[in-house]
Amino acid sequence: MEHISVISIGEGEPVVLIPGLSSPRAVWDGIAPELARTHRVLLVQVNGFAGDDPGANVKPGVLDGVIADLDKLIAREKLEKPAIIGHSMGGLVGMMLASRHPDRVGRLMVVDALPFIGTLFGAKDVAGIIARSEQMRDMMLAAKRMPTPVTTDPGGIWSNTPEGRIRIANWSAKTDARVSAQAMHEVMTTDIRPELAKIAARPFTVLYATGGGPQATAIWQREYAGSPATLVAVPDSYHFVMLDQPTRFAAEVEAFLAQ
């Protein structure tokens, strides 16, 4: 496919796992083998992430392209309303897929993703974030690439452990900057809050990390207010919940699939 590649493992009811910005399918290593005991697990990777050929993702339309490829995948593989689990950008993609192709998605879990990330930058709508998103895109394109492999803790807010931050840094270092910059620009300028009510997938679960402070709960509750989503807070975790709280994350996924 032009925008994604997919590896399938296991047999049973289908579960589609979509990683976030600059992340490979390996982000799901903590749950995929166990899930594959009872489910068919489809591990998505966005072209251009983790060293893959970027394909069509060097051009605008990354998010729409990924959604179109997922729609084709579900039809081609005759997946009957699969469960979709997406992290960060993958969570946004999952919500867009579920709202625009409601017949395709049976269950939806969003892991630490907002329907409009611009709110974190103080923007009230897309118009208020366009200049900032263009600046971010240009900075990402101009940034000096990190050497690989990354062996020392780079710091940052993505994980609450040095090991997690090193893993994430290595994933980012292998990503095509053209793809990550364009994808970030599109994520920042996408507001699907008006579409949340169209999501018919049940359960529609949103896991969010609260390791950054108590303000996280207020933000997530405000941004998902009036939607059919059920919010679940995960304490002692930063953005990569599956790395910071693997046992809790696995338990939440198990409970989600059992509903």
Short mmCIF file of C-alpha atoms in Angstrom, two decimals:
data_model
loop_
_atom_site.label_atom_id
_atom_site.label_comp_id
_atom_site.label_asym_id
_atom_site.label_seq_id
_atom_site.Cartn_x
_atom_site.Cartn_y
_atom_site.Cartn_z
CA MET A 1 0.00 0.00 0.00
CA GLU A 2 1.11 3.57 -0.62
CA HIS A 3 0.83 4.81 2.96
CA ILE A 4 1.15 1.83 5.31
CA SER A 5 2.49 -1.69 5.58
CA VAL A 6 0.89 -4.42 7.67
CA ILE A 7 2.08 -7.63 9.33
CA SER A 8 -0.54 -10.15 10.46
CA ILE A 9 0.01 -12.65 13.29
CA GLY A 10 -2.32 -15.07 15.07
CA GLU A 11 -5.87 -16.14 14.31
CA GLY A 12 -9.28 -15.18 15.63
CA GLU A 13 -11.23 -11.94 15.97
CA PRO A 14 -9.23 -9.15 14.31
CA VAL A 15 -7.42 -6.39 16.19
CA VAL A 16 -5.69 -3.59 14.25
CA LEU A 17 -2.84 -1.84 16.10
CA ILE A 18 -1.81 1.61 14.81
CA PRO A 19 1.33 3.28 16.23
CA GLY A 20 1.88 6.98 16.68
CA LEU A 21 4.10 9.60 15.08
CA SER A 22 7.55 8.24 14.18
CA SER A 23 6.78 4.98 15.99
CA PRO A 24 7.20 1.49 14.51
CA ARG A 25 4.92 -1.48 15.00
CA ALA A 26 7.41 -2.60 17.66
CA VAL A 27 5.72 -0.19 20.06
CA TRP A 28 3.13 -2.98 20.51
CA ASP A 29 5.67 -5.72 21.34
CA GLY A 30 4.44 -5.81 24.93
CA ILE A 31 0.93 -6.96 23.98
CA ALA A 32 1.03 -8.33 20.42
CA PRO A 33 2.35 -11.86 21.13
CA GLU A 34 -0.19 -12.46 23.89
CA LEU A 35 -3.04 -11.02 21.81
CA ALA A 36 -2.07 -13.30 18.92
CA ARG A 37 -2.91 -16.33 21.06
CA THR A 38 -6.60 -15.56 20.69
CA HIS A 39 -6.86 -12.88 17.98
CA ARG A 40 -5.66 -12.07 14.52
CA VAL A 41 -3.40 -9.08 15.17
CA LEU A 42 -2.71 -6.70 12.29
CA LEU A 43 0.33 -4.56 13.05
CA VAL A 44 0.34 -1.35 11.05
CA GLN A 45 3.42 0.72 10.25
CA VAL A 46 3.26 4.09 8.51
CA ASN A 47 5.53 4.25 5.46
CA GLY A 48 8.55 6.41 6.23
CA PHE A 49 8.56 5.59 9.94
CA ALA A 50 11.24 3.32 11.46
CA GLY A 51 13.39 3.32 8.34
CA ASP A 52 10.70 2.19 5.89
CA ASP A 53 10.51 3.64 2.39
CA PRO A 54 8.26 6.71 2.63
CA GLY A 55 6.22 5.91 -0.46
CA ALA A 56 3.46 8.46 -0.99
CA ASN A 57 3.90 9.93 2.50
CA VAL A 58 6.42 12.53 1.34
CA LYS A 59 3.46 14.46 -0.05
CA PRO A 60 0.60 16.16 1.79
CA GLY A 61 -2.30 13.92 2.70
CA VAL A 62 -0.56 11.50 5.05
CA LEU A 63 -3.50 11.11 7.45
CA ASP A 64 -6.09 10.78 4.70
CA GLY A 65 -3.83 8.30 2.90
CA VAL A 66 -3.40 6.15 5.99
CA ILE A 67 -7.17 6.13 6.56
CA ALA A 68 -7.83 5.20 2.93
CA ASP A 69 -5.33 2.32 3.13
CA LEU A 70 -6.89 1.06 6.37
CA ASP A 71 -10.31 1.16 4.75
CA LYS A 72 -8.95 -0.88 1.81
CA LEU A 73 -7.22 -3.29 4.18
CA ILE A 74 -10.40 -4.01 6.13
CA ALA A 75 -12.32 -4.60 2.88
CA ARG A 76 -9.58 -6.69 1.24
CA GLU A 77 -9.04 -8.94 4.24
CA LYS A 78 -12.80 -9.18 4.85
CA LEU A 79 -12.33 -8.09 8.46
CA GLU A 80 -15.69 -8.06 10.19
CA LYS A 81 -15.79 -4.88 12.28
CA PRO A 82 -12.30 -5.24 13.77
CA ALA A 83 -11.18 -3.69 17.01
CA ILE A 84 -8.93 -0.67 16.40
CA ILE A 85 -6.31 0.36 18.95
CA GLY A 86 -4.29 3.48 18.12
CA HIS A 87 -1.66 5.43 20.03
CA SER A 88 -1.17 9.18 19.63
CA MET A 89 -1.40 9.92 15.88
CA GLY A 90 -2.68 6.36 15.52
CA GLY A 91 -5.47 7.17 17.96
CA LEU A 92 -6.44 10.21 15.91
CA VAL A 93 -6.42 8.05 12.77
CA GLY A 94 -8.60 5.50 14.56
CA MET A 95 -11.16 8.15 15.47
CA MET A 96 -11.17 9.55 11.93
CA LEU A 97 -11.64 6.07 10.48
CA ALA A 98 -14.46 5.26 12.91
CA SER A 99 -16.31 8.54 12.27
CA ARG A 100 -15.93 8.50 8.47
CA HIS A 101 -16.35 4.75 7.93
CA PRO A 102 -18.59 3.72 10.83
CA ASP A 103 -19.39 0.37 9.22
CA ARG A 104 -15.72 -0.62 9.36
CA VAL A 105 -14.93 -0.38 13.08
CA GLY A 106 -16.41 -2.53 15.84
CA ARG A 107 -14.43 -1.36 18.86
CA LEU A 108 -12.12 1.62 19.31
CA MET A 109 -9.40 2.29 21.87
CA VAL A 110 -7.52 5.59 21.73
CA VAL A 111 -4.27 5.75 23.70
CA ASP A 112 -3.25 9.25 24.84
CA ALA A 113 -4.57 11.18 21.86
CA LEU A 114 -6.77 14.26 21.76
CA PRO A 115 -9.31 14.99 19.02
CA PHE A 116 -7.57 18.37 18.56
CA ILE A 117 -3.98 18.63 19.74
CA GLY A 118 -4.02 22.37 19.12
CA THR A 119 -5.66 22.83 22.50
CA LEU A 120 -2.31 21.96 24.11
CA PHE A 121 -0.82 24.98 22.33
CA GLY A 122 -3.60 27.30 23.45
CA ALA A 123 -5.49 27.25 20.15
CA LYS A 124 -9.28 27.21 20.12
CA ASP A 125 -9.58 26.10 16.51
CA VAL A 126 -7.50 25.13 13.47
CA ALA A 127 -7.09 28.74 12.36
CA GLY A 128 -5.33 29.46 15.63
CA ILE A 129 -2.69 26.77 15.14
CA ILE A 130 -1.80 26.95 11.42
CA ALA A 131 1.16 29.31 11.82
CA ARG A 132 2.52 27.28 14.75
CA SER A 133 2.10 24.01 12.84
CA GLU A 134 3.96 25.37 9.82
CA GLN A 135 6.76 26.54 12.09
CA MET A 136 6.89 23.10 13.71
CA ARG A 137 7.03 21.40 10.31
CA ASP A 138 9.91 23.60 9.18
CA MET A 139 11.81 23.04 12.44
CA MET A 140 11.46 19.27 12.14
CA LEU A 141 12.72 19.35 8.56
CA ALA A 142 15.71 21.50 9.50
CA ALA A 143 16.62 19.66 12.71
CA LYS A 144 19.88 17.76 12.83
CA ARG A 145 19.21 14.06 12.93
CA MET A 146 20.24 12.14 16.03
CA PRO A 147 22.96 9.54 15.58
CA THR A 148 21.87 5.93 15.72
CA PRO A 149 21.93 4.02 17.84
CA VAL A 150 21.02 6.39 20.69
CA THR A 151 22.65 4.95 23.80
CA THR A 152 22.25 7.66 26.42
CA ASP A 153 19.08 9.10 27.91
CA PRO A 154 17.98 12.09 25.78
CA GLY A 155 15.48 13.24 28.38
CA GLY A 156 12.07 14.51 27.42
CA ILE A 157 8.43 14.00 28.28
CA TRP A 158 7.54 10.95 26.17
CA SER A 159 8.34 8.26 28.75
CA ASN A 160 9.02 8.29 32.48
CA THR A 161 11.99 5.90 32.27
CA PRO A 162 15.44 6.31 30.69
CA GLU A 163 14.99 3.01 28.87
CA GLY A 164 11.72 4.18 27.36
CA ARG A 165 13.16 7.52 26.27
CA ILE A 166 16.14 5.79 24.61
CA ARG A 167 13.84 3.43 22.68
CA ILE A 168 11.67 6.30 21.51
CA ALA A 169 14.70 8.35 20.48
CA ASN A 170 15.99 5.48 18.36
CA TRP A 171 12.64 5.11 16.65
CA SER A 172 12.54 8.82 15.87
CA ALA A 173 16.11 8.80 14.57
CA LYS A 174 15.20 6.19 11.95
CA THR A 175 12.14 8.07 10.69
CA ASP A 176 12.14 10.02 7.43
CA ALA A 177 12.01 13.67 8.53
CA ARG A 178 9.84 14.62 5.54
CA VAL A 179 7.15 12.19 6.65
CA SER A 180 7.27 13.02 10.36
CA ALA A 181 7.22 16.77 9.67
CA GLN A 182 4.26 16.54 7.29
CA ALA A 183 2.38 14.16 9.58
CA MET A 184 2.92 16.46 12.57
CA HIS A 185 1.63 19.43 10.58
CA GLU A 186 -1.50 17.48 9.65
CA VAL A 187 -2.09 16.23 13.18
CA MET A 188 -1.83 19.76 14.55
CA THR A 189 -4.29 21.13 12.00
CA THR A 190 -6.90 18.39 12.39
CA ASP A 191 -9.87 18.97 14.68
CA ILE A 192 -12.33 16.09 14.78
CA ARG A 193 -14.22 17.18 17.88
CA PRO A 194 -17.33 17.81 15.75
CA GLU A 195 -17.06 14.22 14.44
CA LEU A 196 -16.88 12.42 17.78
CA ALA A 197 -20.64 12.00 18.02
CA LYS A 198 -20.58 10.04 14.75
CA ILE A 199 -18.38 7.31 16.23
CA ALA A 200 -20.61 4.27 16.65
CA ALA A 201 -17.86 1.87 17.75
CA ARG A 202 -18.51 0.34 21.16
CA PRO A 203 -16.73 0.35 23.39
CA PHE A 204 -15.08 3.65 22.55
CA THR A 205 -12.36 3.85 25.19
CA VAL A 206 -9.80 6.60 25.67
CA LEU A 207 -6.77 5.87 27.86
CA TYR A 208 -4.82 8.94 28.89
CA ALA A 209 -1.65 9.42 30.92
CA THR A 210 -1.69 11.57 34.05
CA GLY A 211 2.02 11.47 34.87
CA GLY A 212 2.42 15.02 33.68
CA GLY A 213 0.15 16.38 36.40
CA PRO A 214 -3.49 16.70 37.46
CA GLN A 215 -4.26 19.13 34.63
CA ALA A 216 -4.36 16.16 32.24
CA THR A 217 -7.73 15.00 33.55
CA ALA A 218 -9.28 18.44 33.10
CA ILE A 219 -7.97 18.67 29.53
CA TRP A 220 -9.13 15.22 28.45
CA GLN A 221 -12.56 15.62 30.06
CA ARG A 222 -13.04 18.99 28.40
CA GLU A 223 -11.96 17.87 24.92
CA TYR A 224 -14.10 14.70 24.95
CA ALA A 225 -17.10 16.32 26.66
CA GLY A 226 -20.39 15.26 25.11
CA SER A 227 -18.78 12.42 23.13
CA PRO A 228 -19.56 8.71 23.52
CA ALA A 229 -16.03 8.04 24.76
CA THR A 230 -15.30 6.43 28.12
CA LEU A 231 -12.18 8.01 29.62
CA VAL A 232 -9.72 5.95 31.66
CA ALA A 233 -6.83 7.67 33.48
CA VAL A 234 -3.48 5.88 33.72
CA PRO A 235 -1.34 7.34 36.54
CA ASP A 236 2.45 7.21 36.73
CA SER A 237 2.75 7.29 32.96
CA TYR A 238 3.78 9.72 30.29
CA HIS A 239 2.73 9.62 26.63
CA PHE A 240 3.91 6.08 25.85
CA VAL A 241 1.58 4.30 28.24
CA MET A 242 2.48 0.87 26.87
CA LEU A 243 6.14 1.44 27.82
CA ASP A 244 5.61 3.14 31.18
CA GLN A 245 2.81 0.95 32.52
CA PRO A 246 2.92 -2.29 30.50
CA THR A 247 1.00 -4.41 33.00
CA ARG A 248 -1.77 -1.88 33.44
CA PHE A 249 -1.90 -1.29 29.70
CA ALA A 250 -2.21 -5.00 28.92
CA ALA A 251 -5.00 -5.31 31.48
CA GLU A 252 -6.91 -2.37 29.96
CA VAL A 253 -6.60 -3.87 26.47
CA GLU A 254 -7.84 -7.23 27.75
CA ALA A 255 -10.82 -5.59 29.44
CA PHE A 256 -11.56 -3.54 26.31
CA LEU A 257 -11.62 -6.62 24.08
CA ALA A 258 -13.76 -8.55 26.56
CA GLN A 259 -16.61 -6.02 26.53
#
